Amino acid sequence: MSTSSSPKHWRKRSPRSELGVFMLWVLVLAFVSWTFQVMTQDTIWAYVTDAPAQFKDIGSRMMPPAWGSVHELWWPLWETINIASLGTLLGLVMAVPIAFLAASNTTPSTSLVRPVALFVIVASRSINSLIWALLLVAILGPGVLAGILAIALRSIGFIGKLLYEAIEEIDTDQVEAIEATGASAAQTMAWGVVPQVAPTLAGISVFRWDINIRESTVLGLVGAGGIGVKLEAALNTLAWPKVTMLLILILFTVVFSEWITAKVRQKLI
């Protein structure tokens, strides 16, 4: 006589695990609630509730755009594009050797040179371009030069990090084949390493230029030149139709840079 055992019900987790997950969610919700209270303890809720009316009021003042002021904005816009382009180029020049010094398979010293190069990359990435611009405006004075250098110093970390990681991932068989021919270290670098990372470097550079176009539009708010100077002046004088015109130009510039970036990436891929 056969006896059949009662079927077991499938459970995703054991009761103990489910209790642990439940307690974890309780802690997360408690933490979110606490952080929300900390963030909003100085909030004036009267301003928050009045925000829709203020937004509607400012929006009505911003229309129609000040189309007649566009002739004043072409030169600041050109400055913005130059800040992004020259800053990217200068950052590229500085980032490439730093990346080769930071990569474990191309650095001359893993105990001294590589940590220094990695520190430079981390330092560049940890400081926003707007902060770089504030420091450089205080040192060099307001103008385009401070904006170019701010973009360049910020770009070092971005380009350097992605490039040194690409260098470390190259195909070592190609490098060993060139070394087997008796090539020098410089020849091995030129024919074994650089050709493998050149397409990656081109893609990184174009991508960074696209990012720098966006960042350079606001550097003028701290005196680093470009169209941001005009934007700050329009905001300070409450010239809302001109602000609209500036925002339209900035949007047009960003869309144009996106289009260029997409075309270049298509060619590279």
PDB file of C-alpha atoms in Angstrom, residues 7-246:
ATOM      1  CA  PRO A   7       2.649  18.412  -1.610  1.00  0.00           C
ATOM      2  CA  LYS A   8       5.136  21.044  -0.517  1.00  0.00           C
ATOM      3  CA  HIS A   9       4.449  24.655  -1.348  1.00  0.00           C
ATOM      4  CA  TRP A  10       7.294  26.421  -3.176  1.00  0.00           C
ATOM      5  CA  ARG A  11       8.660  29.514  -1.441  1.00  0.00           C
ATOM      6  CA  LYS A  12      11.041  32.005  -2.935  1.00  0.00           C
ATOM      7  CA  ARG A  13      12.679  32.579   0.437  1.00  0.00           C
ATOM      8  CA  SER A  14      12.657  30.906   3.792  1.00  0.00           C
ATOM      9  CA  PRO A  15      10.606  32.585   6.551  1.00  0.00           C
ATOM     10  CA  ARG A  16      13.830  33.814   8.119  1.00  0.00           C
ATOM     11  CA  SER A  17      15.011  35.367   4.838  1.00  0.00           C
ATOM     12  CA  GLU A  18      11.627  37.009   4.288  1.00  0.00           C
ATOM     13  CA  LEU A  19      11.809  38.541   7.742  1.00  0.00           C
ATOM     14  CA  GLY A  20      15.288  39.862   6.960  1.00  0.00           C
ATOM     15  CA  VAL A  21      14.109  41.412   3.677  1.00  0.00           C
ATOM     16  CA  PHE A  22      11.131  42.992   5.433  1.00  0.00           C
ATOM     17  CA  MET A  23      13.375  44.503   8.114  1.00  0.00           C
ATOM     18  CA  LEU A  24      15.717  45.799   5.405  1.00  0.00           C
ATOM     19  CA  TRP A  25      12.825  47.580   3.669  1.00  0.00           C
ATOM     20  CA  VAL A  26      11.749  49.072   6.988  1.00  0.00           C
ATOM     21  CA  LEU A  27      15.268  50.430   7.547  1.00  0.00           C
ATOM     22  CA  VAL A  28      15.428  51.834   4.000  1.00  0.00           C
ATOM     23  CA  LEU A  29      12.075  53.588   4.373  1.00  0.00           C
ATOM     24  CA  ALA A  30      13.104  54.954   7.764  1.00  0.00           C
ATOM     25  CA  PHE A  31      16.365  56.263   6.273  1.00  0.00           C
ATOM     26  CA  VAL A  32      14.553  57.895   3.342  1.00  0.00           C
ATOM     27  CA  SER A  33      12.076  59.505   5.720  1.00  0.00           C
ATOM     28  CA  TRP A  34      14.896  60.849   7.887  1.00  0.00           C
ATOM     29  CA  THR A  35      16.868  62.236   4.938  1.00  0.00           C
ATOM     30  CA  PHE A  36      13.717  63.904   3.579  1.00  0.00           C
ATOM     31  CA  GLN A  37      13.198  65.619   6.926  1.00  0.00           C
ATOM     32  CA  VAL A  38      16.814  66.788   6.998  1.00  0.00           C
ATOM     33  CA  MET A  39      16.640  68.136   3.436  1.00  0.00           C
ATOM     34  CA  THR A  40      13.381  69.976   3.969  1.00  0.00           C
ATOM     35  CA  GLN A  41      13.863  71.311   7.489  1.00  0.00           C
ATOM     36  CA  ASP A  42      14.713  74.789   6.145  1.00  0.00           C
ATOM     37  CA  THR A  43      12.185  74.683   3.313  1.00  0.00           C
ATOM     38  CA  ILE A  44       9.614  77.473   3.245  1.00  0.00           C
ATOM     39  CA  TRP A  45       6.555  75.591   2.037  1.00  0.00           C
ATOM     40  CA  ALA A  46       4.711  78.800   1.192  1.00  0.00           C
ATOM     41  CA  TYR A  47       7.203  79.310  -1.650  1.00  0.00           C
ATOM     42  CA  VAL A  48       6.731  75.711  -2.775  1.00  0.00           C
ATOM     43  CA  THR A  49       2.944  75.972  -2.939  1.00  0.00           C
ATOM     44  CA  ASP A  50       3.260  79.315  -4.736  1.00  0.00           C
ATOM     45  CA  ALA A  51       5.733  77.894  -7.297  1.00  0.00           C
ATOM     46  CA  PRO A  52       3.149  77.025 -10.000  1.00  0.00           C
ATOM     47  CA  ALA A  53       1.823  80.590  -9.995  1.00  0.00           C
ATOM     48  CA  GLN A  54       5.343  82.025 -10.128  1.00  0.00           C
ATOM     49  CA  PHE A  55       6.287  79.663 -12.940  1.00  0.00           C
ATOM     50  CA  LYS A  56       3.222  80.734 -14.912  1.00  0.00           C
ATOM     51  CA  ASP A  57       4.034  84.398 -14.308  1.00  0.00           C
ATOM     52  CA  ILE A  58       7.674  84.092 -15.420  1.00  0.00           C
ATOM     53  CA  GLY A  59       6.673  81.926 -18.372  1.00  0.00           C
ATOM     54  CA  SER A  60       4.281  84.626 -19.570  1.00  0.00           C
ATOM     55  CA  ARG A  61       7.069  87.220 -19.295  1.00  0.00           C
ATOM     56  CA  MET A  62       9.463  85.053 -21.306  1.00  0.00           C
ATOM     57  CA  MET A  63       7.189  85.042 -24.331  1.00  0.00           C
ATOM     58  CA  PRO A  64       7.710  86.012 -27.058  1.00  0.00           C
ATOM     59  CA  PRO A  65      11.504  85.567 -27.316  1.00  0.00           C
ATOM     60  CA  ALA A  66      13.589  88.649 -28.026  1.00  0.00           C
ATOM     61  CA  TRP A  67      14.410  87.705 -31.626  1.00  0.00           C
ATOM     62  CA  GLY A  68      15.934  91.121 -32.241  1.00  0.00           C
ATOM     63  CA  SER A  69      18.729  90.464 -29.740  1.00  0.00           C
ATOM     64  CA  VAL A  70      20.069  87.447 -31.615  1.00  0.00           C
ATOM     65  CA  HIS A  71      22.719  89.535 -33.408  1.00  0.00           C
ATOM     66  CA  GLU A  72      24.301  90.269 -30.007  1.00  0.00           C
ATOM     67  CA  LEU A  73      24.597  86.584 -29.152  1.00  0.00           C
ATOM     68  CA  TRP A  74      26.468  85.092 -32.102  1.00  0.00           C
ATOM     69  CA  TRP A  75      29.889  86.121 -30.808  1.00  0.00           C
ATOM     70  CA  PRO A  76      29.301  84.807 -27.227  1.00  0.00           C
ATOM     71  CA  LEU A  77      27.996  81.596 -28.792  1.00  0.00           C
ATOM     72  CA  TRP A  78      31.160  81.348 -30.907  1.00  0.00           C
ATOM     73  CA  GLU A  79      33.212  81.896 -27.736  1.00  0.00           C
ATOM     74  CA  THR A  80      31.324  79.044 -26.063  1.00  0.00           C
ATOM     75  CA  ILE A  81      32.086  76.666 -28.936  1.00  0.00           C
ATOM     76  CA  ASN A  82      35.746  77.713 -28.863  1.00  0.00           C
ATOM     77  CA  ILE A  83      35.947  77.217 -25.098  1.00  0.00           C
ATOM     78  CA  ALA A  84      34.618  73.679 -25.494  1.00  0.00           C
ATOM     79  CA  SER A  85      36.761  72.835 -28.526  1.00  0.00           C
ATOM     80  CA  LEU A  86      40.064  74.312 -27.337  1.00  0.00           C
ATOM     81  CA  GLY A  87      39.491  73.020 -23.807  1.00  0.00           C
ATOM     82  CA  THR A  88      38.857  69.516 -25.144  1.00  0.00           C
ATOM     83  CA  LEU A  89      41.961  69.697 -27.347  1.00  0.00           C
ATOM     84  CA  LEU A  90      44.155  70.929 -24.504  1.00  0.00           C
ATOM     85  CA  GLY A  91      42.740  68.308 -22.134  1.00  0.00           C
ATOM     86  CA  LEU A  92      43.378  65.631 -24.757  1.00  0.00           C
ATOM     87  CA  VAL A  93      47.007  66.662 -25.118  1.00  0.00           C
ATOM     88  CA  MET A  94      47.530  66.412 -21.362  1.00  0.00           C
ATOM     89  CA  ALA A  95      45.374  63.317 -20.784  1.00  0.00           C
ATOM     90  CA  VAL A  96      46.976  60.986 -23.344  1.00  0.00           C
ATOM     91  CA  PRO A  97      50.454  60.793 -21.745  1.00  0.00           C
ATOM     92  CA  ILE A  98      48.876  60.609 -18.288  1.00  0.00           C
ATOM     93  CA  ALA A  99      46.750  57.657 -19.436  1.00  0.00           C
ATOM     94  CA  PHE A 100      49.808  55.784 -20.729  1.00  0.00           C
ATOM     95  CA  LEU A 101      51.555  56.450 -17.416  1.00  0.00           C
ATOM     96  CA  ALA A 102      48.498  55.218 -15.492  1.00  0.00           C
ATOM     97  CA  ALA A 103      47.982  51.988 -17.478  1.00  0.00           C
ATOM     98  CA  SER A 104      49.632  49.046 -15.731  1.00  0.00           C
ATOM     99  CA  ASN A 105      50.989  47.582 -18.990  1.00  0.00           C
ATOM    100  CA  THR A 106      52.596  50.799 -20.299  1.00  0.00           C
ATOM    101  CA  THR A 107      53.694  52.690 -17.187  1.00  0.00           C
ATOM    102  CA  PRO A 108      57.447  52.851 -16.515  1.00  0.00           C
ATOM    103  CA  SER A 109      56.876  52.339 -12.778  1.00  0.00           C
ATOM    104  CA  THR A 110      53.900  50.702 -11.089  1.00  0.00           C
ATOM    105  CA  SER A 111      55.059  51.734  -7.627  1.00  0.00           C
ATOM    106  CA  LEU A 112      55.717  55.447  -8.221  1.00  0.00           C
ATOM    107  CA  VAL A 113      54.653  56.822 -11.601  1.00  0.00           C
ATOM    108  CA  ARG A 114      51.338  54.965 -11.870  1.00  0.00           C
ATOM    109  CA  PRO A 115      49.951  56.122  -8.478  1.00  0.00           C
ATOM    110  CA  VAL A 116      50.846  59.725  -9.321  1.00  0.00           C
ATOM    111  CA  ALA A 117      49.115  59.488 -12.716  1.00  0.00           C
ATOM    112  CA  LEU A 118      46.040  57.896 -11.136  1.00  0.00           C
ATOM    113  CA  PHE A 119      45.964  60.661  -8.528  1.00  0.00           C
ATOM    114  CA  VAL A 120      45.963  63.307 -11.276  1.00  0.00           C
ATOM    115  CA  ILE A 121      43.065  61.545 -13.003  1.00  0.00           C
ATOM    116  CA  VAL A 122      41.062  61.237  -9.783  1.00  0.00           C
ATOM    117  CA  ALA A 123      41.770  64.859  -8.805  1.00  0.00           C
ATOM    118  CA  SER A 124      40.577  66.093 -12.195  1.00  0.00           C
ATOM    119  CA  ARG A 125      37.383  64.025 -12.066  1.00  0.00           C
ATOM    120  CA  SER A 126      36.533  64.973  -8.491  1.00  0.00           C
ATOM    121  CA  ILE A 127      36.353  68.734  -9.183  1.00  0.00           C
ATOM    122  CA  ASN A 128      33.524  70.017 -11.354  1.00  0.00           C
ATOM    123  CA  SER A 129      34.345  72.316 -14.267  1.00  0.00           C
ATOM    124  CA  LEU A 130      32.362  75.110 -12.601  1.00  0.00           C
ATOM    125  CA  ILE A 131      34.614  74.870  -9.542  1.00  0.00           C
ATOM    126  CA  TRP A 132      37.697  74.885 -11.777  1.00  0.00           C
ATOM    127  CA  ALA A 133      36.296  78.006 -13.451  1.00  0.00           C
ATOM    128  CA  LEU A 134      35.757  79.740 -10.098  1.00  0.00           C
ATOM    129  CA  LEU A 135      39.359  79.038  -9.078  1.00  0.00           C
ATOM    130  CA  LEU A 136      40.810  80.089 -12.427  1.00  0.00           C
ATOM    131  CA  VAL A 137      38.755  83.285 -12.606  1.00  0.00           C
ATOM    132  CA  ALA A 138      40.113  84.198  -9.179  1.00  0.00           C
ATOM    133  CA  ILE A 139      43.676  83.517 -10.383  1.00  0.00           C
ATOM    134  CA  LEU A 140      43.617  84.680 -14.024  1.00  0.00           C
ATOM    135  CA  GLY A 141      40.686  87.069 -13.966  1.00  0.00           C
ATOM    136  CA  PRO A 142      37.440  86.759 -15.928  1.00  0.00           C
ATOM    137  CA  GLY A 143      37.557  85.777 -19.583  1.00  0.00           C
ATOM    138  CA  VAL A 144      37.700  82.996 -22.107  1.00  0.00           C
ATOM    139  CA  LEU A 145      41.142  81.751 -20.998  1.00  0.00           C
ATOM    140  CA  ALA A 146      39.803  80.736 -17.594  1.00  0.00           C
ATOM    141  CA  GLY A 147      36.971  78.846 -19.294  1.00  0.00           C
ATOM    142  CA  ILE A 148      39.307  76.991 -21.660  1.00  0.00           C
ATOM    143  CA  LEU A 149      41.593  75.917 -18.832  1.00  0.00           C
ATOM    144  CA  ALA A 150      38.636  74.885 -16.661  1.00  0.00           C
ATOM    145  CA  ILE A 151      37.297  72.641 -19.425  1.00  0.00           C
ATOM    146  CA  ALA A 152      40.777  71.229 -20.062  1.00  0.00           C
ATOM    147  CA  LEU A 153      41.465  70.403 -16.414  1.00  0.00           C
ATOM    148  CA  ARG A 154      38.094  68.707 -16.090  1.00  0.00           C
ATOM    149  CA  SER A 155      38.600  66.744 -19.325  1.00  0.00           C
ATOM    150  CA  ILE A 156      41.905  65.224 -18.172  1.00  0.00           C
ATOM    151  CA  GLY A 157      40.212  62.896 -15.712  1.00  0.00           C
ATOM    152  CA  PHE A 158      37.441  61.804 -18.081  1.00  0.00           C
ATOM    153  CA  ILE A 159      39.696  61.102 -21.068  1.00  0.00           C
ATOM    154  CA  GLY A 160      42.536  59.728 -18.974  1.00  0.00           C
ATOM    155  CA  LYS A 161      40.392  57.217 -17.084  1.00  0.00           C
ATOM    156  CA  LEU A 162      38.620  55.783 -20.130  1.00  0.00           C
ATOM    157  CA  LEU A 163      41.826  55.711 -22.161  1.00  0.00           C
ATOM    158  CA  TYR A 164      44.024  53.980 -19.586  1.00  0.00           C
ATOM    159  CA  GLU A 165      41.344  51.333 -19.100  1.00  0.00           C
ATOM    160  CA  ALA A 166      41.292  50.796 -22.884  1.00  0.00           C
ATOM    161  CA  ILE A 167      45.100  50.498 -22.909  1.00  0.00           C
ATOM    162  CA  GLU A 168      44.997  47.824 -20.228  1.00  0.00           C
ATOM    163  CA  GLU A 169      42.491  45.818 -22.299  1.00  0.00           C
ATOM    164  CA  ILE A 170      44.500  45.691 -25.556  1.00  0.00           C
ATOM    165  CA  ASP A 171      45.370  42.421 -27.261  1.00  0.00           C
ATOM    166  CA  THR A 172      48.780  41.455 -25.866  1.00  0.00           C
ATOM    167  CA  ASP A 173      49.418  38.969 -28.689  1.00  0.00           C
ATOM    168  CA  GLN A 174      49.920  41.817 -31.141  1.00  0.00           C
ATOM    169  CA  VAL A 175      52.360  43.522 -28.798  1.00  0.00           C
ATOM    170  CA  GLU A 176      54.327  40.317 -28.251  1.00  0.00           C
ATOM    171  CA  ALA A 177      54.480  39.684 -32.003  1.00  0.00           C
ATOM    172  CA  ILE A 178      56.024  43.109 -32.592  1.00  0.00           C
ATOM    173  CA  GLU A 179      58.461  42.631 -29.706  1.00  0.00           C
ATOM    174  CA  ALA A 180      59.521  39.299 -31.217  1.00  0.00           C
ATOM    175  CA  THR A 181      60.753  41.144 -34.320  1.00  0.00           C
ATOM    176  CA  GLY A 182      63.295  43.002 -32.181  1.00  0.00           C
ATOM    177  CA  ALA A 183      61.374  46.289 -32.135  1.00  0.00           C
ATOM    178  CA  SER A 184      62.315  48.897 -29.551  1.00  0.00           C
ATOM    179  CA  ALA A 185      59.959  50.027 -26.800  1.00  0.00           C
ATOM    180  CA  ALA A 186      59.007  53.146 -28.803  1.00  0.00           C
ATOM    181  CA  GLN A 187      58.327  51.075 -31.927  1.00  0.00           C
ATOM    182  CA  THR A 188      56.256  48.593 -29.946  1.00  0.00           C
ATOM    183  CA  MET A 189      54.231  51.451 -28.512  1.00  0.00           C
ATOM    184  CA  ALA A 190      53.738  53.082 -31.926  1.00  0.00           C
ATOM    185  CA  TRP A 191      52.802  49.916 -33.839  1.00  0.00           C
ATOM    186  CA  GLY A 192      51.427  47.594 -31.169  1.00  0.00           C
ATOM    187  CA  VAL A 193      49.551  49.757 -28.668  1.00  0.00           C
ATOM    188  CA  VAL A 194      48.567  53.030 -30.333  1.00  0.00           C
ATOM    189  CA  PRO A 195      46.722  51.480 -33.326  1.00  0.00           C
ATOM    190  CA  GLN A 196      44.587  49.411 -30.954  1.00  0.00           C
ATOM    191  CA  VAL A 197      43.479  52.357 -28.805  1.00  0.00           C
ATOM    192  CA  ALA A 198      43.281  55.043 -31.504  1.00  0.00           C
ATOM    193  CA  PRO A 199      39.597  54.396 -32.402  1.00  0.00           C
ATOM    194  CA  THR A 200      38.671  54.367 -28.721  1.00  0.00           C
ATOM    195  CA  LEU A 201      40.549  57.624 -28.165  1.00  0.00           C
ATOM    196  CA  ALA A 202      38.717  59.265 -31.070  1.00  0.00           C
ATOM    197  CA  GLY A 203      35.350  58.197 -29.698  1.00  0.00           C
ATOM    198  CA  ILE A 204      36.213  59.375 -26.184  1.00  0.00           C
ATOM    199  CA  SER A 205      37.399  62.747 -27.493  1.00  0.00           C
ATOM    200  CA  VAL A 206      34.240  63.407 -29.492  1.00  0.00           C
ATOM    201  CA  PHE A 207      32.057  62.320 -26.585  1.00  0.00           C
ATOM    202  CA  ARG A 208      33.949  64.616 -24.206  1.00  0.00           C
ATOM    203  CA  TRP A 209      33.648  67.523 -26.633  1.00  0.00           C
ATOM    204  CA  ASP A 210      29.890  66.999 -26.662  1.00  0.00           C
ATOM    205  CA  ILE A 211      29.837  67.125 -22.850  1.00  0.00           C
ATOM    206  CA  ASN A 212      32.063  70.214 -22.822  1.00  0.00           C
ATOM    207  CA  ILE A 213      29.677  72.063 -25.123  1.00  0.00           C
ATOM    208  CA  ARG A 214      27.035  71.732 -22.416  1.00  0.00           C
ATOM    209  CA  GLU A 215      29.369  72.641 -19.583  1.00  0.00           C
ATOM    210  CA  SER A 216      30.859  75.671 -21.339  1.00  0.00           C
ATOM    211  CA  THR A 217      27.407  77.269 -21.700  1.00  0.00           C
ATOM    212  CA  VAL A 218      27.230  77.863 -17.936  1.00  0.00           C
ATOM    213  CA  LEU A 219      30.853  78.802 -17.216  1.00  0.00           C
ATOM    214  CA  GLY A 220      30.025  82.414 -18.002  1.00  0.00           C
ATOM    215  CA  LEU A 221      27.858  82.508 -14.889  1.00  0.00           C
ATOM    216  CA  VAL A 222      31.097  82.695 -12.892  1.00  0.00           C
ATOM    217  CA  GLY A 223      32.896  84.991 -15.355  1.00  0.00           C
ATOM    218  CA  ALA A 224      34.657  82.407 -17.528  1.00  0.00           C
ATOM    219  CA  GLY A 225      33.387  83.780 -20.846  1.00  0.00           C
ATOM    220  CA  GLY A 226      30.961  82.501 -23.430  1.00  0.00           C
ATOM    221  CA  ILE A 227      27.221  82.771 -23.718  1.00  0.00           C
ATOM    222  CA  GLY A 228      26.822  82.247 -19.978  1.00  0.00           C
ATOM    223  CA  VAL A 229      27.935  85.856 -19.416  1.00  0.00           C
ATOM    224  CA  LYS A 230      24.975  87.084 -21.457  1.00  0.00           C
ATOM    225  CA  LEU A 231      22.678  84.664 -19.649  1.00  0.00           C
ATOM    226  CA  GLU A 232      23.769  85.946 -16.249  1.00  0.00           C
ATOM    227  CA  ALA A 233      23.281  89.558 -17.340  1.00  0.00           C
ATOM    228  CA  ALA A 234      19.799  88.802 -18.682  1.00  0.00           C
ATOM    229  CA  LEU A 235      18.818  87.018 -15.472  1.00  0.00           C
ATOM    230  CA  ASN A 236      20.156  89.831 -13.267  1.00  0.00           C
ATOM    231  CA  THR A 237      18.227  92.467 -15.220  1.00  0.00           C
ATOM    232  CA  LEU A 238      15.070  90.321 -15.411  1.00  0.00           C
ATOM    233  CA  ALA A 239      15.170  90.477 -19.209  1.00  0.00           C
ATOM    234  CA  TRP A 240      13.047  87.355 -19.578  1.00  0.00           C
ATOM    235  CA  PRO A 241      12.458  87.522 -23.378  1.00  0.00           C
ATOM    236  CA  LYS A 242      16.234  87.651 -23.847  1.00  0.00           C
ATOM    237  CA  VAL A 243      16.630  84.707 -21.464  1.00  0.00           C
ATOM    238  CA  THR A 244      14.286  82.740 -23.720  1.00  0.00           C
ATOM    239  CA  MET A 245      16.371  83.653 -26.752  1.00  0.00           C
ATOM    240  CA  LEU A 246      19.533  82.527 -24.977  1.00  0.00           C
TER     241      LEU A 246
END
